[in-house]
Short mmCIF file of C-alpha atoms and ligand atoms in Angstrom, two decimals:
data_model
loop_
_atom_site.label_atom_id
_atom_site.label_comp_id
_atom_site.label_asym_id
_atom_site.label_seq_id
_atom_site.Cartn_x
_atom_site.Cartn_y
_atom_site.Cartn_z
CA SER H 1 171.81 112.45 -58.27
CA HIS H 2 168.15 111.15 -58.29
CA LYS H 3 168.35 107.78 -60.13
CA LEU H 4 164.87 107.04 -62.09
CA CYS H 5 162.39 104.88 -60.09
CA MET H 6 161.52 102.38 -62.72
CA ILE H 7 160.07 100.17 -60.79
CA PRO H 8 156.33 98.92 -60.62
CA GLY H 9 155.56 101.48 -57.99
CA PRO H 10 156.36 103.65 -56.27
CA ILE H 11 156.98 105.63 -59.62
CA GLU H 12 158.28 108.83 -60.86
CA PHE H 13 156.03 111.59 -59.77
CA HIS H 14 155.56 115.11 -61.38
CA GLU H 15 157.41 118.35 -60.20
CA ASP H 16 153.78 119.67 -59.23
CA VAL H 17 153.10 116.59 -57.20
CA LEU H 18 156.38 117.07 -55.45
CA GLN H 19 155.59 120.44 -54.62
CA ALA H 20 152.21 119.75 -53.36
CA MET H 21 153.87 117.55 -50.48
CA ALA H 22 156.21 120.61 -49.77
CA THR H 23 153.23 122.53 -47.87
CA PRO H 24 153.57 123.77 -44.40
CA ALA H 25 151.51 122.14 -41.49
CA THR H 26 147.88 122.39 -42.67
CA SER H 27 144.89 121.32 -40.50
CA HIS H 28 142.82 118.42 -41.91
CA VAL H 29 139.78 120.76 -41.33
CA SER H 30 141.23 123.92 -43.12
CA PRO H 31 139.45 125.37 -45.91
CA THR H 32 142.42 124.61 -48.13
CA PHE H 33 142.27 120.88 -47.35
CA ILE H 34 138.61 120.16 -47.50
CA PRO H 35 138.30 120.97 -51.20
CA ALA H 36 141.53 119.07 -51.93
CA LEU H 37 139.87 116.12 -50.42
CA GLY H 38 136.47 116.54 -51.49
CA GLU H 39 137.66 116.95 -55.05
CA SER H 40 140.02 113.94 -54.96
CA ILE H 41 136.67 111.71 -54.31
CA GLU H 42 135.00 113.41 -57.14
CA LEU H 43 137.88 112.85 -59.52
CA LEU H 44 138.11 109.10 -58.51
CA ARG H 45 134.50 108.53 -59.97
CA GLN H 46 135.89 109.69 -63.21
CA ILE H 47 138.79 107.58 -63.27
CA LEU H 48 136.93 104.54 -62.20
CA PHE H 49 134.20 105.08 -64.34
CA THR H 50 132.01 104.85 -61.42
CA SER H 51 128.90 106.20 -59.31
CA GLY H 52 129.76 104.55 -56.45
CA GLN H 53 131.57 105.53 -53.18
CA PRO H 54 135.34 106.17 -53.37
CA PHE H 55 137.49 105.87 -50.31
CA ILE H 56 140.94 107.83 -49.72
CA ILE H 57 142.50 106.75 -46.34
CA ALA H 58 145.91 106.95 -45.02
CA GLY H 59 147.65 103.41 -45.70
CA SER H 60 148.74 101.60 -48.52
CA GLY H 61 147.18 99.09 -50.98
CA THR H 62 147.19 96.32 -48.29
CA LEU H 63 144.81 98.37 -46.19
CA GLY H 64 142.41 98.07 -49.28
CA TRP H 65 142.55 94.07 -49.00
CA ASP H 66 141.66 94.69 -45.25
CA MET H 67 139.00 97.36 -45.98
CA THR H 68 137.51 94.82 -48.37
CA ALA H 69 137.74 91.56 -46.39
CA CYS H 70 136.52 93.06 -42.96
CA ASN H 71 133.65 95.07 -44.37
CA LEU H 72 132.34 92.66 -47.05
CA ILE H 73 132.85 89.32 -45.75
CA GLU H 74 131.48 87.69 -42.73
CA ALA H 75 133.30 84.84 -40.82
CA GLY H 76 132.61 81.32 -42.77
CA GLU H 77 131.56 82.99 -46.08
CA ASN H 78 133.38 81.59 -49.15
CA VAL H 79 135.56 83.58 -51.42
CA LEU H 80 137.05 82.79 -54.60
CA VAL H 81 140.59 84.10 -55.45
CA CYS H 82 141.46 84.00 -58.91
CA ASN H 83 145.51 83.64 -58.22
CA SER H 84 148.08 84.68 -60.69
CA GLY H 85 150.82 85.11 -58.38
CA TYR H 86 152.22 86.35 -55.03
CA PHE H 87 149.42 89.01 -54.67
CA GLY H 88 146.73 86.44 -54.79
CA ASP H 89 148.16 84.42 -51.76
CA ARG H 90 148.59 87.34 -50.07
CA PHE H 91 145.00 88.67 -50.63
CA GLY H 92 143.61 85.23 -49.59
CA GLU H 93 145.79 85.28 -46.13
CA CYS H 94 143.96 88.65 -45.53
CA LEU H 95 140.60 87.42 -46.37
CA GLU H 96 141.29 84.29 -44.08
CA THR H 97 142.20 86.46 -40.99
CA TYR H 98 138.72 87.81 -40.98
CA GLY H 99 137.39 84.05 -41.37
CA ALA H 100 136.78 83.71 -44.58
CA ASN H 101 136.64 80.27 -46.37
CA VAL H 102 138.88 80.97 -49.42
CA THR H 103 139.32 78.89 -52.25
CA HIS H 104 141.88 79.60 -54.90
CA VAL H 105 142.09 79.20 -58.63
CA ARG H 106 145.50 78.82 -59.50
CA VAL H 107 147.26 79.14 -62.81
CA PRO H 108 150.82 78.04 -63.75
CA ILE H 109 153.21 80.99 -63.57
CA GLY H 110 153.00 83.54 -66.22
CA ASP H 111 149.17 82.62 -67.17
CA ALA H 112 146.43 84.37 -66.75
CA PRO H 113 143.13 83.62 -64.89
CA GLN H 114 141.04 81.08 -67.19
CA LEU H 115 137.46 81.75 -67.69
CA GLU H 116 136.55 78.08 -67.70
CA ALA H 117 138.42 77.41 -64.36
CA VAL H 118 136.28 80.31 -62.82
CA SER H 119 133.17 79.33 -64.34
CA ALA H 120 133.65 75.73 -62.90
CA ALA H 121 134.67 76.75 -59.42
CA LEU H 122 131.33 79.15 -59.57
CA GLN H 123 128.99 76.08 -60.31
CA GLY H 124 130.61 74.17 -57.23
CA LYS H 125 129.93 76.49 -54.39
CA LYS H 126 128.17 79.72 -53.63
CA PHE H 127 130.40 82.56 -53.60
CA LYS H 128 130.06 85.75 -51.27
CA ALA H 129 132.80 87.48 -53.23
CA ILE H 130 135.59 86.70 -55.99
CA THR H 131 138.75 88.58 -56.03
CA ILE H 132 140.85 89.31 -59.14
CA THR H 133 144.36 90.67 -59.28
CA HIS H 134 144.14 92.86 -62.07
CA VAL H 135 147.75 93.21 -62.62
CA ASP H 136 149.86 90.67 -60.58
CA THR H 137 153.17 92.89 -59.85
CA SER H 138 155.04 89.80 -59.17
CA THR H 139 154.49 88.49 -62.62
CA GLY H 140 153.31 91.16 -64.94
CA VAL H 141 150.36 89.27 -66.03
CA LEU H 142 147.06 91.29 -66.87
CA ALA H 143 143.76 89.36 -65.85
CA ASP H 144 140.78 90.02 -68.52
CA ILE H 145 138.33 91.34 -65.83
CA LYS H 146 135.94 92.29 -68.08
CA SER H 147 135.34 88.83 -69.14
CA ILE H 148 135.63 87.46 -65.84
CA ALA H 149 132.97 90.04 -64.34
CA GLU H 150 130.49 88.78 -67.27
CA ILE H 151 130.69 85.47 -66.47
CA VAL H 152 130.26 86.31 -62.71
CA ARG H 153 127.29 88.23 -63.48
CA LYS H 154 125.80 85.49 -65.61
CA GLU H 155 126.50 82.36 -63.39
CA SER H 156 126.61 83.80 -60.20
CA PRO H 157 124.85 87.37 -60.10
CA GLU H 158 124.84 87.73 -56.21
CA THR H 159 128.74 87.18 -56.09
CA LEU H 160 130.61 90.52 -55.18
CA ILE H 161 133.30 91.11 -57.75
CA VAL H 162 136.55 92.49 -56.21
CA VAL H 163 139.26 93.91 -58.31
CA ASP H 164 142.97 94.36 -56.87
CA GLY H 165 143.81 97.12 -58.91
CA VAL H 166 146.93 98.30 -57.08
CA CYS H 167 148.99 97.88 -60.16
CA SER H 168 146.53 98.49 -62.91
CA VAL H 169 144.27 101.86 -61.86
CA GLY H 170 145.68 104.48 -63.98
CA SER H 171 147.22 102.47 -66.47
CA GLU H 172 144.61 99.73 -67.49
CA GLU H 173 141.41 99.98 -68.74
CA ILE H 174 138.90 99.35 -65.74
CA ARG H 175 135.06 100.73 -65.93
CA MET H 176 133.45 100.08 -62.64
CA ASP H 177 129.83 100.49 -63.50
CA ALA H 178 129.68 99.22 -67.09
CA TRP H 179 131.53 96.06 -66.14
CA GLY H 180 129.74 95.50 -63.12
CA ILE H 181 132.60 95.66 -60.83
CA ASP H 182 131.74 96.01 -57.19
CA VAL H 183 135.17 96.78 -55.53
CA VAL H 184 138.24 98.35 -56.72
CA ILE H 185 141.32 98.61 -54.73
CA THR H 186 144.23 100.69 -55.40
CA ALA H 187 146.91 102.95 -53.84
CA SER H 188 148.32 106.06 -54.73
CA GLN H 189 152.24 105.09 -55.50
CA LYS H 190 151.52 103.49 -59.00
CA ALA H 191 150.04 104.74 -62.06
CA LEU H 192 147.73 107.11 -59.78
CA GLY H 193 151.28 109.26 -59.95
CA ALA H 194 151.50 110.13 -56.09
CA PRO H 195 153.91 109.32 -53.55
CA PRO H 196 153.22 106.10 -51.21
CA GLY H 197 150.75 106.58 -48.33
CA LEU H 198 147.28 106.17 -49.26
CA CYS H 199 144.80 103.37 -49.83
CA VAL H 200 142.30 104.14 -52.69
CA LEU H 201 138.97 102.23 -52.89
CA GLY H 202 135.78 102.29 -55.27
CA VAL H 203 132.99 100.51 -53.98
CA SER H 204 129.57 100.13 -55.79
CA GLU H 205 126.20 101.14 -54.24
CA ARG H 206 125.38 97.30 -54.28
CA ALA H 207 128.36 96.76 -52.34
CA ILE H 208 127.74 99.38 -49.78
CA GLY H 209 123.94 98.01 -49.62
CA ILE H 210 125.56 94.56 -48.86
CA PHE H 211 127.81 95.92 -46.38
CA LYS H 212 124.99 97.73 -44.51
CA ALA H 213 122.90 94.70 -44.32
CA ARG H 214 125.78 92.37 -42.58
CA LYS H 215 124.51 90.64 -39.65
CA THR H 216 127.71 90.55 -37.83
CA PRO H 217 129.67 93.46 -36.43
CA VAL H 218 132.89 94.37 -38.46
CA ALA H 219 136.26 93.06 -36.67
CA ASN H 220 138.28 96.11 -37.27
CA TYR H 221 138.25 99.50 -35.75
CA TYR H 222 140.18 101.88 -38.16
CA ALA H 223 139.23 99.95 -41.64
CA ASN H 224 135.22 100.13 -40.72
CA TRP H 225 133.36 101.84 -43.33
CA ASN H 226 130.86 102.82 -40.95
CA ARG H 227 133.22 105.20 -39.39
CA TRP H 228 134.57 106.44 -42.94
CA LEU H 229 131.40 106.75 -45.13
CA PRO H 230 130.31 109.76 -43.02
CA ILE H 231 133.65 111.20 -43.32
CA MET H 232 133.90 110.79 -47.35
CA ASN H 233 130.47 112.10 -47.58
CA ALA H 234 131.32 115.07 -45.47
CA TYR H 235 134.43 116.01 -47.39
CA GLU H 236 132.68 115.59 -50.68
CA ALA H 237 129.98 118.19 -49.57
CA ARG H 238 132.92 120.46 -48.55
CA LYS H 239 132.42 120.17 -44.61
CA PRO H 240 135.01 119.25 -41.98
CA SER H 241 134.81 116.21 -40.29
CA TYR H 242 137.00 113.86 -38.19
CA PHE H 243 137.33 110.20 -37.51
CA ALA H 244 141.25 109.50 -37.80
CA THR H 245 143.63 112.41 -39.28
CA PRO H 246 143.97 112.18 -43.00
CA ALA H 247 147.51 112.24 -44.30
CA VAL H 248 146.94 115.89 -45.21
CA GLN H 249 150.43 116.60 -47.52
CA ASN H 250 149.72 113.00 -49.40
CA VAL H 251 146.22 114.08 -50.05
CA PHE H 252 147.46 117.41 -51.54
CA ALA H 253 149.68 115.20 -53.95
CA LEU H 254 147.19 112.94 -54.99
CA HIS H 255 145.00 115.65 -55.96
CA VAL H 256 147.57 117.45 -58.10
CA SER H 257 148.14 114.06 -59.80
CA LEU H 258 144.25 113.03 -59.96
CA LYS H 259 143.64 116.67 -61.70
CA GLN H 260 146.63 115.90 -64.50
CA ILE H 261 145.06 112.40 -64.94
CA VAL H 262 141.59 113.67 -65.82
CA ALA H 263 142.76 116.90 -67.65
CA GLN H 264 144.85 114.41 -70.01
CA GLY H 265 142.06 111.85 -70.28
CA VAL H 266 141.78 108.85 -68.81
CA GLU H 267 141.29 107.06 -72.25
CA LYS H 268 144.33 108.53 -73.73
CA ARG H 269 146.22 107.68 -70.85
CA PHE H 270 145.39 103.65 -71.36
CA VAL H 271 146.27 104.01 -75.15
CA LEU H 272 149.78 105.55 -74.07
CA HIS H 273 150.42 102.84 -71.68
CA LYS H 274 149.54 100.17 -74.28
CA GLU H 275 152.15 101.93 -76.73
CA ALA H 276 154.90 102.17 -74.31
CA SER H 277 154.35 98.86 -72.99
CA ALA H 278 154.79 97.63 -76.73
CA LYS H 279 157.74 99.61 -77.11
CA VAL H 280 159.38 98.02 -74.27
CA LYS H 281 158.22 94.34 -74.94
CA LYS H 282 159.47 94.75 -78.56
CA VAL H 283 162.97 95.96 -77.36
CA VAL H 284 162.85 92.95 -74.64
CA HIS H 285 161.93 90.41 -77.30
CA ASP H 286 164.80 91.87 -79.93
CA LEU H 287 167.46 91.43 -77.15
CA GLY H 288 166.44 87.93 -77.04
CA LEU H 289 164.84 88.06 -73.52
CA LYS H 290 161.66 86.29 -72.60
CA LEU H 291 158.78 87.59 -70.58
CA VAL H 292 157.21 85.96 -67.33
CA PRO H 293 153.75 86.30 -68.81
CA THR H 294 153.33 83.40 -71.41
CA GLY H 295 151.58 85.52 -74.12
CA LEU H 296 151.11 89.31 -75.02
CA ASP H 297 147.62 89.11 -74.60
CA HIS H 298 147.79 88.81 -71.24
CA ALA H 299 151.01 91.02 -70.24
CA ALA H 300 150.33 94.01 -68.25
CA ASN H 301 150.63 97.63 -69.90
CA GLY H 302 152.14 99.53 -67.01
CA MET H 303 154.93 96.91 -66.07
CA SER H 304 157.16 94.13 -67.63
CA ALA H 305 158.54 91.31 -65.74
CA VAL H 306 161.43 89.73 -67.67
CA TYR H 307 163.43 86.72 -67.30
CA TYR H 308 167.45 87.22 -67.16
CA PRO H 309 168.88 85.89 -70.34
CA GLU H 310 171.21 82.40 -69.71
CA GLY H 311 174.51 83.64 -68.19
CA VAL H 312 173.22 86.84 -66.64
CA ALA H 313 172.38 86.87 -62.86
CA GLY H 314 170.14 89.71 -61.36
CA THR H 315 172.97 90.61 -58.76
CA ASP H 316 175.03 91.53 -61.87
CA LEU H 317 172.48 93.41 -64.15
CA LEU H 318 170.49 95.29 -61.54
CA PRO H 319 173.65 97.21 -59.97
CA LYS H 320 174.61 97.98 -63.55
CA LEU H 321 171.29 99.20 -64.35
CA ALA H 322 171.69 101.46 -61.21
CA ALA H 323 175.09 102.84 -62.30
CA HIS H 324 173.17 103.91 -65.30
CA GLY H 325 170.87 105.86 -63.24
CA ILE H 326 167.79 103.26 -63.45
CA VAL H 327 166.46 101.64 -60.71
CA ALA H 328 164.56 98.26 -61.54
CA ALA H 329 163.28 95.73 -59.46
CA GLY H 330 163.88 92.13 -58.68
CA GLY H 331 161.90 89.24 -58.89
CA LEU H 332 158.98 88.63 -56.31
CA HIS H 333 157.14 85.51 -57.15
CA THR H 334 158.95 82.89 -54.58
CA GLU H 335 159.28 79.89 -56.96
CA ILE H 336 161.28 82.14 -59.86
CA ALA H 337 162.43 85.32 -57.56
CA SER H 338 166.13 84.80 -58.46
CA LYS H 339 165.32 84.35 -62.17
CA TYR H 340 163.62 87.76 -63.52
CA PHE H 341 163.65 91.49 -62.98
CA ARG H 342 160.75 93.87 -63.27
CA ILE H 343 160.74 97.37 -65.08
CA GLY H 344 157.63 99.70 -64.21
CA HIS H 345 156.37 101.89 -67.26
CA MET H 346 153.55 103.74 -65.52
CA GLY H 347 152.33 107.60 -65.06
CA ILE H 348 154.71 110.27 -66.28
CA SER H 349 157.16 108.09 -67.46
CA VAL H 350 154.61 107.22 -70.35
CA THR H 351 152.36 110.21 -70.37
CA GLU H 352 155.18 112.56 -70.83
CA PRO H 353 157.63 110.87 -73.14
CA GLN H 354 159.49 113.80 -73.81
CA ARG H 355 161.27 112.88 -70.44
CA GLY H 356 162.80 110.18 -71.86
CA HIS H 357 162.45 107.78 -69.20
CA ILE H 358 161.41 104.82 -71.31
CA ASP H 359 164.21 105.36 -73.77
CA ALA H 360 166.86 105.91 -70.95
CA THR H 361 165.60 102.71 -69.25
CA LEU H 362 165.73 100.59 -72.41
CA ASN H 363 169.06 102.17 -73.52
CA ALA H 364 170.42 101.34 -69.95
CA LEU H 365 169.22 97.66 -70.27
CA LYS H 366 171.20 97.14 -73.49
CA SER H 367 174.29 98.69 -72.30
CA SER H 368 174.00 96.71 -68.83
CA LEU H 369 173.32 93.37 -70.64
CA ALA H 370 176.37 94.14 -72.87
CA GLU H 371 178.39 94.98 -69.51
CA CYS H 372 177.49 91.27 -68.32
CA GLY H 373 179.02 89.94 -71.22
CA TYR H 374 175.59 89.12 -72.82
CA LYS H 375 175.48 88.73 -76.51
CA VAL H 376 172.26 89.61 -78.39
CA PRO H 377 171.55 86.65 -80.44
CA GLN H 378 171.45 87.12 -84.20
N1 PMP D 401 148.21 94.39 -54.62
C1 PMP D 401 149.03 94.65 -55.74
C2 PMP D 401 148.68 93.91 -57.13
C3 PMP D 401 150.35 95.01 -55.55
O1 PMP D 401 151.31 95.22 -56.69
C4 PMP D 401 150.45 95.58 -54.33
C5 PMP D 401 151.96 96.31 -53.73
N2 PMP D 401 152.86 96.10 -54.78
C6 PMP D 401 149.62 95.40 -53.36
C7 PMP D 401 148.43 94.82 -53.51
C8 PMP D 401 150.06 96.00 -51.82
O2 PMP D 401 150.09 97.19 -51.91
P1 PMP D 401 150.85 98.07 -50.85
O3 PMP D 401 152.50 97.60 -51.02
O4 PMP D 401 150.60 99.44 -51.35
O5 PMP D 401 150.50 97.88 -49.54
#
């Protein structure tokens, strides 16, 4: 039978989302598909709190890095990467692929980006863009993007503010326009509640303007916004259009999920994710386990990264969890990979508590730890 996929993405999705995938072959310019993509673009504006331009493109979150890097950065330009783990390293690599001159502001494992360090880096150089991993999925660290954006807007107003929201959109508060964020990158398979397969972006009007004013050509064919802007505009105007075939069934699925998110209320979902996270973290703490994030004030609300207790190995715990019907994830941050595990608590597992996903996961964790011979400290 189906084990619950409680990893930090792909996450469990709704039966109606599953049904939307099981549709017969449909033309990407058909009257059933055009409004599904068109309305998804509109719904994303509500979810990201932006008046800017959403993009929904076949691919994954990684394509969002490419799209940001190839369209907004010209070779030789400086980019500041707020690095709180594995995904900061990877985003930096992607930026360098397009000739960016990348400076990393790093933190010890489990810490969040420090405002003073960002501020100091901004004094040293002029940066075309700053990137912030909102939730680094390798550490479960939540960055304070609102405060970082405030500093950048004040100290270096021309610097574009790019948020990797792959593991945060839909579970953490993000207000693009109000906080002055230029790009939010995400993907379909996490808190947006759909299967993997789509790259999702929100881009501010300012960033689109800077893109249009670039001096050198975009060194990428598929990811070039010049090709996708007319397509997104056409679908939003409910007109057929073609550059590269959209992932029809994935878009149907995303559309169903986005409608559910907006119907429930984006703000309500921020609260529900906070509550579910607090519950998970309290149980983890009461079990005597330690989180990878060094403080609860910068721990993500859609996932938890937890060190194995002394005497328990991941090679034992994860299969035991699976035997209890729960799929959790191992470590990802190379320096500590074998020392911790990760649980996702996003989407319907959180917004529909009657499903019992979180309780089932926590109960399985308790049983599995006991089966590993672990005794809860008194
Ligand atoms: N950024 C973050 C923070 C992520 O968690 C991930 C995926 N786990 C990515 C980027 C890359 O996304 P994808 O795997 O969908 O390409």
